[in-house]
């Protein structure tokens, strides 16, 4: 491992980095005194840091290549640790109990601020699971997903503003509106796949945002809608702390509901049709799967969760404007799905928690957020192309003759 | 059982089928042979409704199907094994087979058909939990045929099942085709470039050139025909 060649490579990398970062890291012009500060110590840090990182990077790459070679040589591929843990009941049961208990006592232990960001993260979990239906299961790359989130949020805000409709009535209406928009988007893109689909959905997302921004009479334009009421609880008056705790529990309930439904969908007939459609459209048609209905249902069911998430988002922040629904949001949600592991529920949950909570806790580094985002994405592409927890589908177990004899 | 009357199918402006007429009776194996690009695949796609014809009529058991969507046609009992196999590479063998039975609800009968295709192709039973994409070419063709059989079709459409396979595997697959026809009375419409093989298992045949049917006869007569021998059998 520690041969001269490797050392040389790392030294070259670190020299290159020192050279590249020289202007921004070392030179500092003091504009008041018109002097130049030379911060040489920083250069040393860059050198040492990049030296070690390049070493670790290549060690990891080698390890990965070795793993691939083993797999190619036909050896039994190791089941990744995460999957082993998920499928081992002795581990997963207690873990589930602990997670549930933690989720339930969370607001009692942590401050209002913590509860708030956790609620936000849970909204992203729900929305991410919705997008997972479209992207992960049905394989339709949707870059305009935030549009449905906006539809949900604006449904509640506008219905409340004009007709005084409450949160609980607005929740199903927002979900239905989003599903309707999902179908509206679905029809024109039925024949598209891959890149073309991505471009059209991206355009769709921007159209919705631009309409909300410019149609002042309808949506109050860029100034948005304020004073959206928080969800009520049988008309009981609650203070700020109580109401946020209440929204938190509401989101926990909604997350559990979402997980339950998405799991059922995955194992259902339509879920299998989505997965088959992702792999081969012609074969699907030859098997009698209705392509139109299957695709539209993926769009509609995916959008439903975004709509519900949008309603909760509007109720939680009590103020929405089009700036909350930019393309950037779509990309974050897509990152949640892709980073977490397409098609995997646990993966999407992990992805949402990491991508939403991490930046909150790293507020100090907020300027480097984008940099870290990029770095994390590249790392994932190279080392875990399947996501943090890649999709493990349920495998049918038919106990035939061979298998029973093998078991004995 | 199946009748095509003057069927014309287009891809955009390109006319691939220039008025095809043919008939298939119940219990028959009928083959359609022709060179590459003659329009054989397009004929099957038109029957299935995946590429619906622009003109002409298609009847299945007397019922017009040329305006029906593809999924309706499958539910009537027509199932296609598409060219190039087109199995689902990331689904397991069992899941692939399960997709074949997508339109069926009778669990017990599905289980029976599963056992039946496993008896036809025992290798698939061994590979049941393996991803479809990891099978060899011959196994994939077996899977594609089995998947179609899981729909329990009365008319099975096969598009070049011998494509790119070793002669021994091809022989095995053609034996199964004959067996399925004689045991289950499944009518088979077999599209092939390998005319020699196809004419050996088929009862009757059609010859296709540039989107038109140029000849039709019993398989034995076609085999003996001078033109066919020159053009398709390489003799
Ligand atoms: N998807 C398509 N788009 C446009 N033209 C096509 C398409 N598929 C086939 N064709 C054309 O239709 C004709 C018949 O093709 P095909 O039915 O695939 O022939 P075969 O199966 O006999 O080889 C060919 O000229 C081919 O170029
Ligand atoms: Mg063909």
XYZ file of N, CA, C and O in Angstrom, chain A residues 135-313:
716
model
N -40.070 8.466 -9.718
C -38.703 8.278 -10.227
C -38.181 6.886 -9.905
O -37.662 6.189 -10.775
N -38.337 6.477 -8.647
C -37.736 5.218 -8.235
C -38.483 4.007 -8.771
O -37.883 3.079 -9.282
N -39.798 4.022 -8.653
C -40.554 2.840 -9.055
C -40.882 2.850 -10.541
O -40.635 1.882 -11.247
N -41.449 3.961 -11.017
C -41.893 3.976 -12.411
C -40.786 4.423 -13.359
O -40.940 4.337 -14.568
N -39.669 4.927 -12.805
C -38.541 5.288 -13.656
C -38.794 6.480 -14.555
O -38.205 6.593 -15.620
N -39.691 7.391 -14.126
C -39.962 8.582 -14.923
C -39.260 9.764 -14.267
O -39.625 10.173 -13.174
N -38.244 10.300 -14.923
C -37.449 11.370 -14.322
C -38.237 12.669 -14.332
O -38.505 13.228 -15.381
N -38.627 13.120 -13.152
C -39.482 14.300 -13.019
C -38.702 15.413 -12.326
O -38.375 15.317 -11.157
N -38.405 16.474 -13.069
C -37.639 17.589 -12.487
C -38.540 18.745 -12.089
O -38.066 19.783 -11.666
N -39.842 18.591 -12.255
C -40.744 19.688 -11.918
C -41.655 19.324 -10.774
O -42.739 19.867 -10.629
N -41.176 18.418 -9.933
C -42.031 17.863 -8.897
C -42.527 18.922 -7.929
O -43.622 18.811 -7.379
N -41.713 19.966 -7.719
C -42.075 20.988 -6.751
C -43.378 21.678 -7.148
O -44.073 22.239 -6.310
N -43.739 21.616 -8.425
C -44.992 22.225 -8.872
C -46.178 21.660 -8.091
O -47.078 22.392 -7.700
N -46.156 20.366 -7.834
C -47.274 19.739 -7.122
C -47.287 20.161 -5.649
O -48.338 20.311 -5.043
N -46.094 20.352 -5.126
C -45.938 20.867 -3.767
C -46.578 22.261 -3.699
O -47.336 22.580 -2.784
N -46.281 23.069 -4.717
C -46.849 24.417 -4.785
C -48.366 24.347 -4.929
O -49.094 25.110 -4.277
N -48.849 23.424 -5.744
C -50.294 23.294 -5.935
C -50.969 23.000 -4.595
O -51.978 23.613 -4.235
N -50.381 22.089 -3.820
C -50.949 21.772 -2.514
C -50.951 22.984 -1.600
O -51.985 23.321 -0.991
N -49.807 23.651 -1.523
C -49.688 24.794 -0.620
C -50.653 25.903 -1.015
O -51.373 26.456 -0.172
N -50.722 26.215 -2.310
C -51.606 27.290 -2.757
C -53.074 26.894 -2.661
O -53.931 27.752 -2.457
N -53.366 25.595 -2.807
C -54.758 25.172 -2.650
C -55.258 25.557 -1.263
O -56.316 26.169 -1.116
N -54.452 25.206 -0.270
C -54.868 25.513 1.101
C -54.921 27.022 1.315
O -55.932 27.562 1.786
N -53.847 27.719 0.916
C -53.769 29.156 1.176
C -54.934 29.890 0.520
O -55.608 30.713 1.153
N -55.215 29.589 -0.739
C -56.264 30.318 -1.453
C -57.649 29.934 -0.965
O -58.512 30.798 -0.766
N -57.862 28.636 -0.747
C -59.175 28.204 -0.267
C -59.465 28.831 1.087
O -60.587 29.238 1.377
N -58.422 28.914 1.889
C -58.620 29.519 3.202
C -58.881 31.006 3.084
O -59.775 31.561 3.721
N -58.116 31.664 2.223
C -58.240 33.113 2.063
C -59.635 33.487 1.559
O -60.255 34.408 2.069
N -60.114 32.740 0.560
C -61.382 33.126 -0.063
C -62.591 32.537 0.640
O -63.624 33.172 0.742
N -62.464 31.307 1.095
C -63.647 30.630 1.622
C -63.510 30.216 3.085
O -64.405 29.601 3.640
N -62.377 30.515 3.679
C -62.197 30.177 5.081
C -62.162 28.685 5.363
O -62.514 28.233 6.450
N -61.744 27.920 4.360
C -61.709 26.460 4.559
C -60.540 26.078 5.462
O -59.440 26.609 5.330
N -60.803 25.174 6.386
C -59.794 24.819 7.378
C -58.795 23.796 6.882
O -58.940 23.232 5.792
N -57.784 23.548 7.713
C -56.679 22.672 7.331
C -57.139 21.275 6.962
O -56.774 20.726 5.928
N -58.004 20.703 7.828
C -58.349 19.295 7.621
C -59.189 19.077 6.379
O -59.127 18.017 5.759
N -59.978 20.078 6.002
C -60.729 19.962 4.751
C -59.782 20.175 3.575
O -59.906 19.543 2.524
N -58.828 21.092 3.764
C -57.934 21.442 2.660
C -56.959 20.314 2.343
O -56.520 20.186 1.203
N -56.652 19.510 3.350
C -55.647 18.458 3.135
C -56.039 17.505 1.992
O -55.279 17.357 1.031
N -57.233 16.903 2.055
C -57.596 16.044 0.909
C -57.808 16.831 -0.380
O -57.493 16.334 -1.465
N -58.303 18.078 -0.256
C -58.520 18.863 -1.480
C -57.172 19.163 -2.137
O -57.005 19.031 -3.356
N -56.197 19.561 -1.312
C -54.861 19.848 -1.853
C -54.266 18.617 -2.515
O -53.675 18.703 -3.599
N -54.452 17.463 -1.866
C -53.926 16.218 -2.435
C -54.606 15.921 -3.763
O -53.949 15.569 -4.755
N -55.924 16.118 -3.811
C -56.659 15.824 -5.042
C -56.263 16.798 -6.150
O -56.104 16.405 -7.317
N -56.094 18.071 -5.794
C -55.679 19.055 -6.795
C -54.324 18.668 -7.386
O -54.104 18.746 -8.595
N -53.399 18.279 -6.498
C -52.068 17.896 -6.975
C -52.165 16.682 -7.885
O -51.518 16.636 -8.940
N -53.008 15.713 -7.502
C -53.167 14.520 -8.339
C -53.707 14.909 -9.709
O -53.253 14.411 -10.747
N -54.649 15.843 -9.708
C -55.225 16.325 -10.966
C -54.137 16.953 -11.841
O -54.038 16.678 -13.040
N -53.308 17.777 -11.216
C -52.207 18.393 -11.971
C -51.222 17.330 -12.444
O -50.618 17.465 -13.502
N -51.054 16.284 -11.643
C -50.186 15.183 -12.054
C -50.683 14.564 -13.349
O -49.909 14.289 -14.265
N -52.006 14.403 -13.437
C -52.575 13.820 -14.653
C -52.445 14.804 -15.813
O -52.111 14.434 -16.936
N -52.675 16.104 -15.503
C -52.548 17.129 -16.539
C -51.134 17.123 -17.122
O -50.936 17.228 -18.333
N -50.143 16.973 -16.249
C -48.767 16.896 -16.751
C -48.535 15.562 -17.453
O -47.845 15.497 -18.468
N -49.142 14.521 -16.914
C -48.888 13.181 -17.437
C -49.318 13.012 -18.883
O -48.614 12.397 -19.668
N -50.455 13.576 -19.261
C -50.966 13.344 -20.603
C -49.993 13.744 -21.703
O -49.670 12.920 -22.556
N -49.496 14.986 -21.699
C -48.607 15.355 -22.808
C -47.274 14.614 -22.802
O -46.636 14.519 -23.842
N -46.839 14.106 -21.650
C -45.510 13.489 -21.624
C -45.570 11.966 -21.677
O -44.572 11.307 -21.456
N -46.747 11.431 -22.020
C -46.894 9.982 -22.034
C -45.879 9.289 -22.925
O -45.417 8.200 -22.640
N -45.544 9.941 -24.046
C -44.669 9.279 -25.007
C -43.202 9.566 -24.734
O -42.332 9.031 -25.420
N -42.928 10.417 -23.754
C -41.535 10.819 -23.550
C -40.871 9.957 -22.490
O -41.505 9.429 -21.603
N -39.555 9.882 -22.617
C -38.771 9.130 -21.640
C -37.460 9.848 -21.414
O -37.030 10.635 -22.236
N -36.833 9.534 -20.289
C -35.463 9.976 -20.035
C -35.268 11.477 -20.123
O -35.993 12.243 -19.492
N -34.322 11.898 -20.921
C -33.921 13.305 -20.980
C -35.078 14.198 -21.398
O -35.286 15.267 -20.846
N -35.847 13.733 -22.401
C -36.927 14.571 -22.907
C -37.966 14.791 -21.826
O -38.459 15.898 -21.632
N -38.269 13.737 -21.118
C -39.233 13.836 -20.030
C -38.721 14.817 -18.976
O -39.463 15.670 -18.489
N -37.438 14.713 -18.649
C -36.851 15.595 -17.641
C -37.015 17.049 -18.055
O -37.410 17.897 -17.253
N -36.749 17.341 -19.328
C -36.824 18.729 -19.791
C -38.254 19.244 -19.721
O -38.515 20.347 -19.239
N -39.207 18.432 -20.166
C -40.595 18.893 -20.174
C -41.099 19.104 -18.747
O -41.746 20.113 -18.448
N -40.777 18.174 -17.842
C -41.250 18.341 -16.470
C -40.602 19.558 -15.820
O -41.237 20.277 -15.058
N -39.333 19.793 -16.156
C -38.651 20.988 -15.658
C -39.401 22.237 -16.093
O -39.664 23.143 -15.301
N -39.791 22.251 -17.374
C -40.547 23.382 -17.896
C -41.877 23.533 -17.178
O -42.276 24.638 -16.808
N -42.534 22.424 -16.927
C -43.822 22.444 -16.242
C -43.682 23.094 -14.860
O -44.474 23.952 -14.476
N -42.648 22.667 -14.132
C -42.423 23.231 -12.803
C -42.229 24.737 -12.862
O -42.799 25.481 -12.056
N -41.457 25.190 -13.837
C -41.204 26.622 -13.953
C -42.467 27.372 -14.359
O -42.721 28.476 -13.889
N -43.280 26.752 -15.230
C -44.519 27.414 -15.656
C -45.409 27.677 -14.445
O -45.914 28.778 -14.245
N -45.559 26.660 -13.605
C -46.409 26.829 -12.421
C -45.874 27.959 -11.554
O -46.614 28.837 -11.097
N -44.564 27.980 -11.355
C -43.979 29.017 -10.515
C -44.196 30.396 -11.145
O -44.569 31.354 -10.462
N -43.970 30.493 -12.467
C -44.118 31.787 -13.130
C -45.566 32.270 -13.098
O -45.815 33.466 -12.915
N -46.486 31.336 -13.249
C -47.893 31.721 -13.165
C -48.190 32.278 -11.782
O -48.799 33.339 -11.620
N -47.713 31.581 -10.751
C -47.965 32.033 -9.381
C -47.332 33.398 -9.143
O -47.851 34.230 -8.404
N -46.195 33.637 -9.776
C -45.474 34.882 -9.557
C -46.149 36.049 -10.269
O -46.109 37.180 -9.790
N -46.736 35.787 -11.425
C -47.197 36.891 -12.265
C -48.698 37.106 -12.292
O -49.154 38.174 -12.669
N -49.443 36.118 -11.904
C -50.901 36.282 -11.951
C -51.374 36.867 -10.618
O -51.901 36.180 -9.768
N -51.191 38.171 -10.510
C -51.417 38.819 -9.222
C -52.832 38.638 -8.705
O -53.048 38.430 -7.518
N -53.820 38.732 -9.610
C -55.219 38.664 -9.169
C -55.518 37.310 -8.530
O -56.341 37.205 -7.637
N -54.846 36.302 -9.028
C -55.143 34.953 -8.543
C -54.322 34.582 -7.314
O -54.859 34.162 -6.296
N -53.021 34.799 -7.415
C -52.146 34.239 -6.389
C -51.440 35.301 -5.555
O -50.576 34.980 -4.758
N -51.767 36.564 -5.755
C -51.147 37.678 -5.032
C -49.660 37.822 -5.352
O -48.927 38.439 -4.597
N -49.241 37.249 -6.464
C -47.899 37.480 -7.001
C -46.767 37.193 -6.043
O -46.896 36.374 -5.145
N -45.651 37.886 -6.241
C -44.451 37.599 -5.453
C -44.630 37.881 -3.967
O -43.897 37.348 -3.144
N -45.594 38.728 -3.623
C -45.747 39.044 -2.202
C -46.349 37.880 -1.427
O -46.295 37.839 -0.204
N -46.950 36.942 -2.144
C -47.417 35.725 -1.482
C -48.663 35.914 -0.633
O -49.322 36.947 -0.676
N -48.962 34.900 0.122
C -50.149 34.916 0.969
C -49.701 34.723 2.415
O -48.976 33.778 2.723
N -50.152 35.636 3.268
C -49.752 35.551 4.672
C -50.946 35.145 5.529
O -52.061 35.013 5.039
N -50.680 34.976 6.805
C -51.726 34.655 7.788
C -52.517 33.403 7.454
O -53.732 33.360 7.597
N -51.813 32.397 6.978
C -52.480 31.118 6.770
C -52.602 30.457 8.142
O -51.610 30.370 8.872
N -53.806 30.032 8.527
C -53.932 29.471 9.872
C -53.221 28.123 10.006
O -53.135 27.359 9.054
N -52.735 27.893 11.208
C -52.143 26.588 11.499
C -53.271 25.585 11.696
O -54.430 25.977 11.901
N -52.951 24.306 11.648
C -54.032 23.327 11.795
C -54.692 23.426 13.160
O -54.039 23.700 14.161
N -56.000 23.228 13.180
C -56.714 23.289 14.442
C -56.892 21.903 15.034
O -56.735 20.897 14.359
N -57.188 21.871 16.329
C -57.401 20.606 17.006
C -58.678 20.726 17.817
O -58.665 21.178 18.951
N -59.798 20.415 17.206
C -61.115 20.535 17.832
C -61.323 21.907 18.470
O -61.875 22.018 19.552
N -60.818 22.935 17.792
C -61.069 24.297 18.260
C -60.372 24.690 19.538
O -60.686 25.714 20.129
N -59.408 23.903 19.998
C -58.705 24.246 21.236
C -57.656 25.317 20.947
O -56.938 25.234 19.955
N -57.592 26.308 21.787
C -56.572 27.344 21.640
C -55.226 26.801 22.110
O -55.119 26.214 23.171
N -54.198 26.993 21.268
C -52.877 26.494 21.661
C -51.866 27.615 21.553
O -51.989 28.497 20.705
N -50.849 27.588 22.420
C -49.781 28.573 22.253
C -48.804 28.069 21.196
O -48.917 26.954 20.688
N -47.801 28.909 20.879
C -46.908 28.617 19.760
C -46.210 27.269 19.928
O -46.129 26.464 19.008
N -45.724 27.055 21.156
C -44.990 25.825 21.422
C -45.881 24.607 21.203
O -45.518 23.644 20.541
N -47.092 24.694 21.726
C -48.019 23.571 21.609
C -48.375 23.305 20.158
O -48.435 22.160 19.704
N -48.595 24.386 19.405
C -49.054 24.195 18.040
C -47.950 23.560 17.191
O -48.208 22.715 16.331
N -46.703 23.926 17.464
C -45.613 23.319 16.684
C -45.424 21.853 17.061
O -45.143 21.022 16.204
N -45.588 21.574 18.339
C -45.526 20.176 18.760
C -46.629 19.380 18.084
O -46.434 18.263 17.616
N -47.809 20.025 18.012
C -48.948 19.371 17.378
C -48.649 19.081 15.907
O -48.888 17.968 15.419
N -48.092 20.065 15.199
C -47.768 19.840 13.780
C -46.726 18.738 13.646
O -46.775 17.924 12.726
N -45.799 18.706 14.604
C -44.782 17.661 14.559
C -45.433 16.279 14.622
O -45.175 15.415 13.783
N -46.337 16.097 15.598
C -46.983 14.784 15.721
C -47.833 14.481 14.501
O -47.921 13.337 14.040
N -48.431 15.529 13.972
C -49.239 15.356 12.770
C -48.368 14.815 11.633
O -48.754 13.902 10.903
N -47.165 15.385 11.517
C -46.265 14.942 10.453
C -45.783 13.515 10.704
O -45.609 12.741 9.767
N -45.566 13.179 11.983
C -45.178 11.793 12.290
C -46.267 10.842 11.802
O -46.005 9.847 11.119
N -47.517 11.218 12.128
C -48.637 10.386 11.695
C -48.682 10.265 10.180
O -48.858 9.171 9.623
N -48.486 11.393 9.510
C -48.558 11.395 8.055
C -47.417 10.577 7.461
O -47.602 9.875 6.461
N -46.244 10.660 8.077
C -45.109 9.882 7.573
C -45.405 8.387 7.674
O -45.179 7.638 6.721
N -45.931 7.987 8.826
C -46.248 6.565 9.009
C -47.280 6.121 7.979
O -47.143 5.077 7.336
N -48.290 6.969 7.791
C -49.331 6.666 6.809
C -48.713 6.525 5.413
O -49.018 5.580 4.666
N -47.830 7.465 5.067
C -47.197 7.424 3.746
C -46.399 6.139 3.558
O -46.498 5.474 2.527
N -45.601 5.806 4.584
C -44.783 4.602 4.484
C -45.675 3.384 4.262
O -45.416 2.550 3.400
N -46.762 3.348 5.034
C -47.685 2.222 4.924
C -48.240 2.115 3.502
O -48.182 1.060 2.866
N -48.735 3.239 2.982
C -49.361 3.213 1.654
C -48.332 2.880 0.572
O -48.588 2.058 -0.310
N -47.153 3.507 0.659
C -46.155 3.277 -0.388
C -45.710 1.819 -0.384
O -45.512 1.208 -1.427
N -45.592 1.243 0.810
C -45.233 -0.180 0.888
C -46.276 -1.045 0.222
O -45.970 -1.963 -0.527
N -47.539 -0.731 0.521
C -48.620 -1.509 -0.075
C -48.601 -1.357 -1.592
O -48.802 -2.314 -2.329
N -48.378 -0.123 -2.043
C -48.348 0.130 -3.484
C -47.243 -0.669 -4.159
O -47.431 -1.252 -5.213
N -46.067 -0.685 -3.494
C -44.921 -1.375 -4.086
C -45.215 -2.840 -4.350
O -44.813 -3.386 -5.365
N -45.900 -3.458 -3.413
C -46.154 -4.890 -3.545
C -47.424 -5.184 -4.322
O -47.771 -6.337 -4.535
N -48.132 -4.133 -4.723
C -49.406 -4.356 -5.386
C -49.195 -4.606 -6.874
O -48.092 -4.525 -7.397
N -50.273 -4.907 -7.538
C -50.263 -5.145 -8.965
C -49.762 -3.906 -9.707
O -48.918 -4.000 -10.593
N -50.248 -2.746 -9.306
C -49.843 -1.526 -10.014
C -48.361 -1.232 -9.761
O -47.649 -0.761 -10.638
N -47.889 -1.561 -8.542
C -46.475 -1.358 -8.255
C -45.595 -2.211 -9.158
O -44.570 -1.752 -9.665
N -46.022 -3.443 -9.370
C -45.244 -4.318 -10.253
C -45.316 -3.812 -11.687
O -44.342 -3.876 -12.428
N -46.465 -3.275 -12.061
C -46.586 -2.725 -13.414
C -45.633 -1.538 -13.588
O -44.991 -1.391 -14.624
N -45.511 -0.700 -12.548
C -44.578 0.430 -12.626
C -43.159 -0.061 -12.844
O -42.431 0.438 -13.692
N -42.780 -1.063 -12.038
C -41.403 -1.548 -12.143
C -41.146 -2.159 -13.514
O -40.085 -1.981 -14.098
N -42.150 -2.863 -14.033
C -41.973 -3.475 -15.350
C -41.896 -2.397 -16.428
O -41.084 -2.471 -17.350
N -42.713 -1.370 -16.269
C -42.724 -0.279 -17.251
C -41.381 0.433 -17.277
O -40.908 0.872 -18.316
N -40.761 0.538 -16.103
C -39.447 1.164 -15.996
C -38.435 0.393 -16.845
O -37.526 0.964 -17.412
N -38.636 -0.914 -16.950
C -37.622 -1.721 -17.615
C -37.870 -1.913 -19.103
O -36.919 -1.905 -19.876
N -39.096 -2.119 -19.511
C -39.337 -2.348 -20.942
C -40.787 -2.066 -21.296
O -41.681 -2.799 -20.891
N -40.998 -1.007 -22.070
C -42.373 -0.608 -22.376
C -43.056 -1.566 -23.338
O -44.219 -1.905 -23.160
N -42.318 -1.992 -24.368
C -42.939 -2.869 -25.361
C -43.338 -4.189 -24.723
O -44.448 -4.690 -24.931
N -42.431 -4.731 -23.896
C -42.745 -5.995 -23.234
C -43.970 -5.825 -22.345
O -44.821 -6.715 -22.270
N -44.069 -4.672 -21.680
C -45.229 -4.416 -20.833
C -46.511 -4.472 -21.631
O -47.494 -5.080 -21.216
N -46.479 -3.823 -22.778
C -47.686 -3.815 -23.604
C -48.015 -5.217 -24.078
O -49.172 -5.606 -24.124
N -46.969 -5.969 -24.413
C -47.202 -7.332 -24.877
C -47.802 -8.188 -23.763
O -48.472 -9.172 -24.023
N -47.563 -7.813 -22.504
C -48.125 -8.564 -21.379
C -49.500 -8.045 -20.989
O -50.086 -8.500 -20.012
N -49.980 -7.051 -21.703
C -51.323 -6.565 -21.438
C -51.422 -5.467 -20.399
O -52.491 -5.211 -19.867
N -50.289 -4.820 -20.111
C -50.334 -3.710 -19.162
C -50.759 -2.452 -19.910
O -50.229 -2.159 -20.982
N -51.722 -1.735 -19.329
C -52.190 -0.506 -19.944
C -51.170 0.597 -19.654
O -51.085 1.100 -18.543
N -50.410 0.945 -20.688
C -49.293 1.874 -20.495
C -49.790 3.237 -20.018
O -49.260 3.806 -19.065
N -50.846 3.727 -20.671
C -51.363 5.052 -20.340
C -51.794 5.120 -18.884
O -51.373 5.991 -18.130
N -52.624 4.158 -18.505
C -53.167 4.177 -17.152
C -52.048 4.048 -16.120
O -52.049 4.743 -15.104
N -51.089 3.169 -16.407
C -50.025 2.926 -15.443
C -49.171 4.175 -15.239
O -48.856 4.559 -14.112
N -48.825 4.830 -16.354
C -47.989 6.027 -16.232
C -48.741 7.155 -15.540
O -48.204 7.817 -14.652
N -49.984 7.351 -15.937
C -50.753 8.437 -15.335
C -50.943 8.191 -13.850
O -50.877 9.115 -13.042
N -51.160 6.928 -13.474
C -51.364 6.654 -12.053
C -50.080 6.929 -11.281
O -50.131 7.391 -10.140
N -48.925 6.675 -11.886
C -47.677 6.995 -11.195
C -47.565 8.501 -10.986
O -47.240 8.964 -9.887
N -47.855 9.270 -12.036
C -47.792 10.723 -11.892
C -48.785 11.208 -10.848
O -48.460 12.022 -9.981
N -50.009 10.699 -10.914
C -51.051 11.187 -10.022
C -50.758 10.800 -8.575
O -50.823 11.639 -7.674
N -50.386 9.538 -8.349
C -50.146 9.103 -6.970
C -48.902 9.764 -6.398
O -48.848 10.090 -5.214
N -47.885 9.966 -7.252
C -46.694 10.670 -6.780
C -47.033 12.093 -6.385
O -46.633 12.586 -5.324
N -47.834 12.756 -7.216
C -48.168 14.154 -6.964
C -49.019 14.308 -5.706
O -48.914 15.313 -5.001
N -49.835 13.306 -5.414
C -50.708 13.389 -4.245
C -49.923 13.711 -2.977
O -50.310 14.570 -2.182
N -48.796 13.017 -2.800
C -48.026 13.217 -1.566
C -47.400 14.597 -1.543
O -47.310 15.224 -0.487
N -46.975 15.073 -2.712
C -46.440 16.431 -2.762
C -47.522 17.421 -2.386
O -47.284 18.387 -1.666
N -48.744 17.179 -2.838
C -49.846 18.074 -2.509
C -50.105 18.114 -1.012
O -50.247 19.184 -0.418
N -50.112 16.952 -0.381
C -50.335 16.902 1.070
C -49.192 17.592 1.800
O -49.412 18.363 2.737
N -47.959 17.308 1.351
C -46.806 17.974 1.956
C -46.931 19.486 1.825
O -46.642 20.232 2.757
N -47.412 19.942 0.661
C -47.567 21.375 0.427
C -48.570 21.996 1.383
O -48.343 23.085 1.922
N -49.681 21.304 1.622
C -50.688 21.835 2.544
C -50.083 21.992 3.940
O -50.226 23.040 4.589
N -49.360 20.966 4.392
C -48.759 21.050 5.726
C -47.714 22.166 5.765
O -47.629 22.919 6.734
N -46.955 22.279 4.681
C -45.939 23.328 4.622
C -46.571 24.712 4.775
O -46.111 25.539 5.559
